[in-house]
Amino acid sequence: MSKKYDAIIIGGGHNGLINAAYLAKAGKSVLVLEKRHVLGGAAVSEEIYPGFTFSVASYVVSLFRPHIIRELNLAEHGYSIIPMDASFQPLPDGDIGLCRWGDASRSRREIARFSKKDSEVYGEFSKIMTHMAKLAKQVIDHPAPDVASINPKELAALLRMGKVFKNLGPELLQMNTKLLTMSSADFLDLWFESEVLKGPMSVSGIIGTFLGVRSPGTAYVLLHHYMGELDGAFRSWGFSKGGTGGVSMACANAARSFGAEIRTNVDVSCVKIKNGKATGVVLANGDEIESKIVVSNLDPNRTYLKMIGENNLSPEVTSEIKRFKLRGSSGKVNFALSGVPNFCRKREGLEFMKGDIAIVPNVDYVEKAYDQAKYGEFSERPYINIVVPSLTDPTLAPPGKHVMSCFVQYAPFNIKEGAENWPKLADKFGDAVQNTIKEYVPDIDSLVEHRQVVTPWDLQERFGLTEGNIFQGELTLEQLLFQRPISGYAKYKTPIDNLWMSGSGTHPGGGIMGSGGELSAKSILNEKAI
Amino acid sequence: MPIQTPFHPRTSEHNKNLSWKDWGGYFAANSYDVVNDFEYYAFRHSAGLVDITPLFKYKVTGKDASLFLSRLIVKDISKLKLNQATYCCWCDDRGMVIDDGTVMRFGEHEYFVTAADPSYSWFSRFVKKLDVQIEDITDSICALALQGPTSREILKLMCDADLDNLKFFWTTRAKGDGFEFKISRTGYTGDLGYELWIKNEDALKLFDAVWNAGKNFNIRMSGIAALDIARIEAGLVMNGVDYHSSLHALIPEQMSTPYELGLGWTVNLDREPFMGQRALRAEKKNGSRWATVGLDINWPDLEELYNKHGLPPRTAAGAWRQSIPVYHPQHTTKQIGYATSGTWSPILKKNIALATIEIAYAEPGTEVNFEVMVMHHRKTVRAIVGKPQFYNPERKRSILKNKR
């Protein structure tokens, strides 16, 4: 038997690496084990085709907590985000579409083509969301208080949260209630009249969720995404230099600089549990490594059912974890292109394409896309969020060539043919995406050199995201805060002593925030668990 | 990216300084020359020409137009006579100012409204079942301001309007050589001056006619920087600088009422209900918390501070817009307000500022303390509180009856 570590972290995604960095910084001996040959989990850059680097899964960054960057010196370790300026929505029938810019007057003119009122209300909406996001950040940067506890610490935390709400004042408190309960489409109806404008705005409420823009509760997810626009700058959504893997690499470098050890190509089969306590991990090859604590960066489903195993869980916990909703609803299609895919030849230059491009001409479009998904089909005309990061970061593709990342929703994990048949459907799915894009970029077929289709099944098999859920569990109200992943175990703990969690399946959730990794590590250190 | 106004072919020719600012999504010349003093002096000694196209402009028509505007605006607009103009502001239902602007009556049922912010959405909320049409003409009507003592003579040379009899805050139609336009005797300089409104297509005809007529009257292009000096001297507050629209303010502390802005004179309280009436009535009765005042900043005090360092006194070049603390008359650590903009007044030879201060210290003649930074050290100098309006020449309102 080899060395005994203070902590073993299962899974080298960004949260696992952040967790390792914080623990190592506190002087603990830390080992990170990653199953794949590359680090980063879903925040990964890979040269899939020679010369073309894809952000294979997650593709834009904004919610990453600024204090983590400071506390771990991530900028020194290569963390570098290039901001995105524009947000473009192409429209069919030769219309020049709608582009929203960092320049408020310019956006106003663009929106006024569809609704003069909306163009002016746009700023008021941002104002309200600023207030709301301010509140959400208060909630994000602390572990979720336990509402069932009478422990004075928990009560104090609850009180602090209550105070934040109280300070909102009646008007904003009402708004908050609406945000938590309404559908994203209904919520936007409170302000806007243009179905075109509401299209790309409403989809922020359904990303990674198996719900439609008219399903109640989706307004919260809208806010979750809106926070990114507010972290210091309006356009703080950005590309990580060198692809999203750059974020993970910076986290890994930071962790190593503090002394953490990181191994790739190591498959953990389960957590070693003795008398209800975790004592280390068992590898697929039979080797065992001991540690004082184990931190699982895997999703709740894998952590509980695979790493712990049903035998070590009570029936209540088992059934609750099985009801934890994952329901992957999206896929990715990544293209290697021989030239620029021009989404609007009527517009001058390419600036309008340097942010994200949203294929969602109106609200009905995306609701229709959801209709198909409800009954087990992928959307024939899906919502696609496209970025061409090589326009901004030329290191990603050979000169003159481009990488195009397409986030596609809906692609339900539980397809009617059966999830395991996704590989057979991958090409058809890729064609649906390419054909949808062809309506805006007629010459797309001739530009495609390579196409990588990442189905929800692939997200599960390759990245370990059960049912292909990109947030390690849906961001719906019943699975947030003190209920994430399940009530009673929302503070990064599990029913097994010395086994902790840190992934986006924990509070506050996904979106490359880094909070799961950070708050988990801080909880471990606070409790002097090692 | 800002867009160009219809006058851009001419203004860009004049703009040797290549100094442009974003004003409401348009390119606006900040100053036409590196040394921009003369652009200011033109307002006071000859005539300065400013492209004011970026103002937001609305045409309000319909049988209920008077009723509609009177409900929306703190002033009773229905009292406005044909061809008359008025300065006013409008509030939310808490009596907090949203914007200020000018309303002109061009017909029994036709008004023209200017605003600093986009206002279509706000105005539209009050249309309801009224017979009112609001047309945003910001992008189809352009405008020049010609301000200064020789402005009347210049205009008389290039159009047929009876300018000798046109009173302050009145408007008239005018014909030039091959184009028609409207003239209002309004402006943002507190001097004799006019604003000329014309459809985009005829922009250059108007510009050239004014420019040619002005050649013998020392006409100059003036930028926003020069305008800023003049409007501070005239005590005219600016949305986004001296106050913040309640639609954009994040917290109540950032909002202001008309009384607090010194715009109480624009409020007609006792009439049919209008937006903010209840709150403004209560404020009128109970008193305001803040007042907008002018500060005459003590020059010898400043001289002395600089003298200690062996330096002659100096002020910022042109107008400034930072927030500067204003302190209690005796206790120089107790803050009682803040200045929002200020300038060295070239005509008054005074260091002046517009400030928001607690009402208790707003009485003219009160001596307060004003923060200055001298050689990297924060100090205070004395300042005398007065009305915001520092400069108000007789020619601003005078008319030349029966001269011809």
PDB file of N, CA and C in Angstrom, chain A residues 69-96:
ATOM      1  N   ILE A  69     -10.656  33.291  -8.474  1.00  0.00           N
ATOM      2  CA  ILE A  69      -9.529  33.682  -9.330  1.00  0.00           C
ATOM      3  C   ILE A  69      -8.456  34.360  -8.487  1.00  0.00           C
ATOM      4  N   ARG A  70      -8.899  35.224  -7.578  1.00  0.00           N
ATOM      5  CA  ARG A  70      -7.940  35.936  -6.728  1.00  0.00           C
ATOM      6  C   ARG A  70      -7.298  35.008  -5.702  1.00  0.00           C
ATOM      7  N   GLU A  71      -8.126  34.210  -5.045  1.00  0.00           N
ATOM      8  CA  GLU A  71      -7.604  33.393  -3.942  1.00  0.00           C
ATOM      9  C   GLU A  71      -6.638  32.306  -4.429  1.00  0.00           C
ATOM     10  N   LEU A  72      -6.860  31.828  -5.647  1.00  0.00           N
ATOM     11  CA  LEU A  72      -5.985  30.759  -6.161  1.00  0.00           C
ATOM     12  C   LEU A  72      -4.961  31.281  -7.175  1.00  0.00           C
ATOM     13  N   ASN A  73      -4.880  32.589  -7.313  1.00  0.00           N
ATOM     14  CA  ASN A  73      -3.944  33.194  -8.280  1.00  0.00           C
ATOM     15  C   ASN A  73      -4.116  32.604  -9.681  1.00  0.00           C
ATOM     16  N   LEU A  74      -5.356  32.391 -10.079  1.00  0.00           N
ATOM     17  CA  LEU A  74      -5.573  31.689 -11.349  1.00  0.00           C
ATOM     18  C   LEU A  74      -5.040  32.448 -12.561  1.00  0.00           C
ATOM     19  N   ALA A  75      -5.066  33.779 -12.482  1.00  0.00           N
ATOM     20  CA  ALA A  75      -4.563  34.558 -13.626  1.00  0.00           C
ATOM     21  C   ALA A  75      -3.094  34.231 -13.888  1.00  0.00           C
ATOM     22  N   GLU A  76      -2.350  34.054 -12.795  1.00  0.00           N
ATOM     23  CA  GLU A  76      -0.932  33.698 -12.954  1.00  0.00           C
ATOM     24  C   GLU A  76      -0.772  32.312 -13.560  1.00  0.00           C
ATOM     25  N   HIS A  77      -1.786  31.481 -13.347  1.00  0.00           N
ATOM     26  CA  HIS A  77      -1.689  30.103 -13.825  1.00  0.00           C
ATOM     27  C   HIS A  77      -2.358  29.911 -15.184  1.00  0.00           C
ATOM     28  N   GLY A  78      -2.673  31.017 -15.849  1.00  0.00           N
ATOM     29  CA  GLY A  78      -3.154  30.908 -17.226  1.00  0.00           C
ATOM     30  C   GLY A  78      -4.632  31.165 -17.431  1.00  0.00           C
ATOM     31  N   TYR A  79      -5.363  31.543 -16.359  1.00  0.00           N
ATOM     32  CA  TYR A  79      -6.782  31.845 -16.534  1.00  0.00           C
ATOM     33  C   TYR A  79      -6.912  33.129 -17.342  1.00  0.00           C
ATOM     34  N   SER A  80      -7.534  33.050 -18.489  1.00  0.00           N
ATOM     35  CA  SER A  80      -7.618  34.225 -19.348  1.00  0.00           C
ATOM     36  C   SER A  80      -8.907  34.168 -20.156  1.00  0.00           C
ATOM     37  N   ILE A  81      -9.762  35.168 -19.939  1.00  0.00           N
ATOM     38  CA  ILE A  81     -11.060  35.174 -20.613  1.00  0.00           C
ATOM     39  C   ILE A  81     -11.114  36.343 -21.600  1.00  0.00           C
ATOM     40  N   ILE A  82     -11.533  36.032 -22.811  1.00  0.00           N
ATOM     41  CA  ILE A  82     -11.690  37.077 -23.824  1.00  0.00           C
ATOM     42  C   ILE A  82     -13.184  37.399 -23.904  1.00  0.00           C
ATOM     43  N   PRO A  83     -13.551  38.654 -23.614  1.00  0.00           N
ATOM     44  CA  PRO A  83     -14.989  38.959 -23.577  1.00  0.00           C
ATOM     45  C   PRO A  83     -15.654  38.864 -24.936  1.00  0.00           C
ATOM     46  N   MET A  84     -16.948  38.568 -24.902  1.00  0.00           N
ATOM     47  CA  MET A  84     -17.743  38.527 -26.130  1.00  0.00           C
ATOM     48  C   MET A  84     -18.548  39.805 -26.192  1.00  0.00           C
ATOM     49  N   ASP A  85     -18.589  40.435 -27.353  1.00  0.00           N
ATOM     50  CA  ASP A  85     -19.316  41.704 -27.438  1.00  0.00           C
ATOM     51  C   ASP A  85     -20.763  41.519 -27.850  1.00  0.00           C
ATOM     52  N   ALA A  86     -20.977  40.770 -28.887  1.00  0.00           N
ATOM     53  CA  ALA A  86     -22.304  40.750 -29.499  1.00  0.00           C
ATOM     54  C   ALA A  86     -23.078  39.484 -29.168  1.00  0.00           C
ATOM     55  N   SER A  87     -24.374  39.574 -29.356  1.00  0.00           N
ATOM     56  CA  SER A  87     -25.244  38.420 -29.250  1.00  0.00           C
ATOM     57  C   SER A  87     -26.184  38.495 -30.438  1.00  0.00           C
ATOM     58  N   PHE A  88     -25.994  37.585 -31.381  1.00  0.00           N
ATOM     59  CA  PHE A  88     -26.700  37.700 -32.660  1.00  0.00           C
ATOM     60  C   PHE A  88     -27.759  36.629 -32.808  1.00  0.00           C
ATOM     61  N   GLN A  89     -28.881  37.058 -33.372  1.00  0.00           N
ATOM     62  CA  GLN A  89     -29.988  36.139 -33.619  1.00  0.00           C
ATOM     63  C   GLN A  89     -30.356  36.252 -35.088  1.00  0.00           C
ATOM     64  N   PRO A  90     -29.899  35.319 -35.921  1.00  0.00           N
ATOM     65  CA  PRO A  90     -30.263  35.400 -37.337  1.00  0.00           C
ATOM     66  C   PRO A  90     -31.745  35.094 -37.499  1.00  0.00           C
ATOM     67  N   LEU A  91     -32.337  35.623 -38.544  1.00  0.00           N
ATOM     68  CA  LEU A  91     -33.753  35.358 -38.791  1.00  0.00           C
ATOM     69  C   LEU A  91     -33.922  34.838 -40.209  1.00  0.00           C
ATOM     70  N   PRO A  92     -34.951  34.047 -40.423  1.00  0.00           N
ATOM     71  CA  PRO A  92     -35.142  33.490 -41.772  1.00  0.00           C
ATOM     72  C   PRO A  92     -35.600  34.563 -42.758  1.00  0.00           C
ATOM     73  N   ASP A  93     -35.697  34.187 -43.998  1.00  0.00           N
ATOM     74  CA  ASP A  93     -36.234  35.028 -45.068  1.00  0.00           C
ATOM     75  C   ASP A  93     -35.419  36.291 -45.323  1.00  0.00           C
ATOM     76  N   GLY A  94     -34.126  36.184 -45.169  1.00  0.00           N
ATOM     77  CA  GLY A  94     -33.271  37.284 -45.591  1.00  0.00           C
ATOM     78  C   GLY A  94     -33.285  38.509 -44.689  1.00  0.00           C
ATOM     79  N   ASP A  95     -33.949  38.408 -43.537  1.00  0.00           N
ATOM     80  CA  ASP A  95     -33.921  39.533 -42.590  1.00  0.00           C
ATOM     81  C   ASP A  95     -32.507  39.636 -42.017  1.00  0.00           C
ATOM     82  N   ILE A  96     -32.120  40.855 -41.619  1.00  0.00           N
ATOM     83  CA  ILE A  96     -30.758  40.998 -41.097  1.00  0.00           C
ATOM     84  C   ILE A  96     -30.647  40.556 -39.636  1.00  0.00           C
TER      85      ILE A  96
END
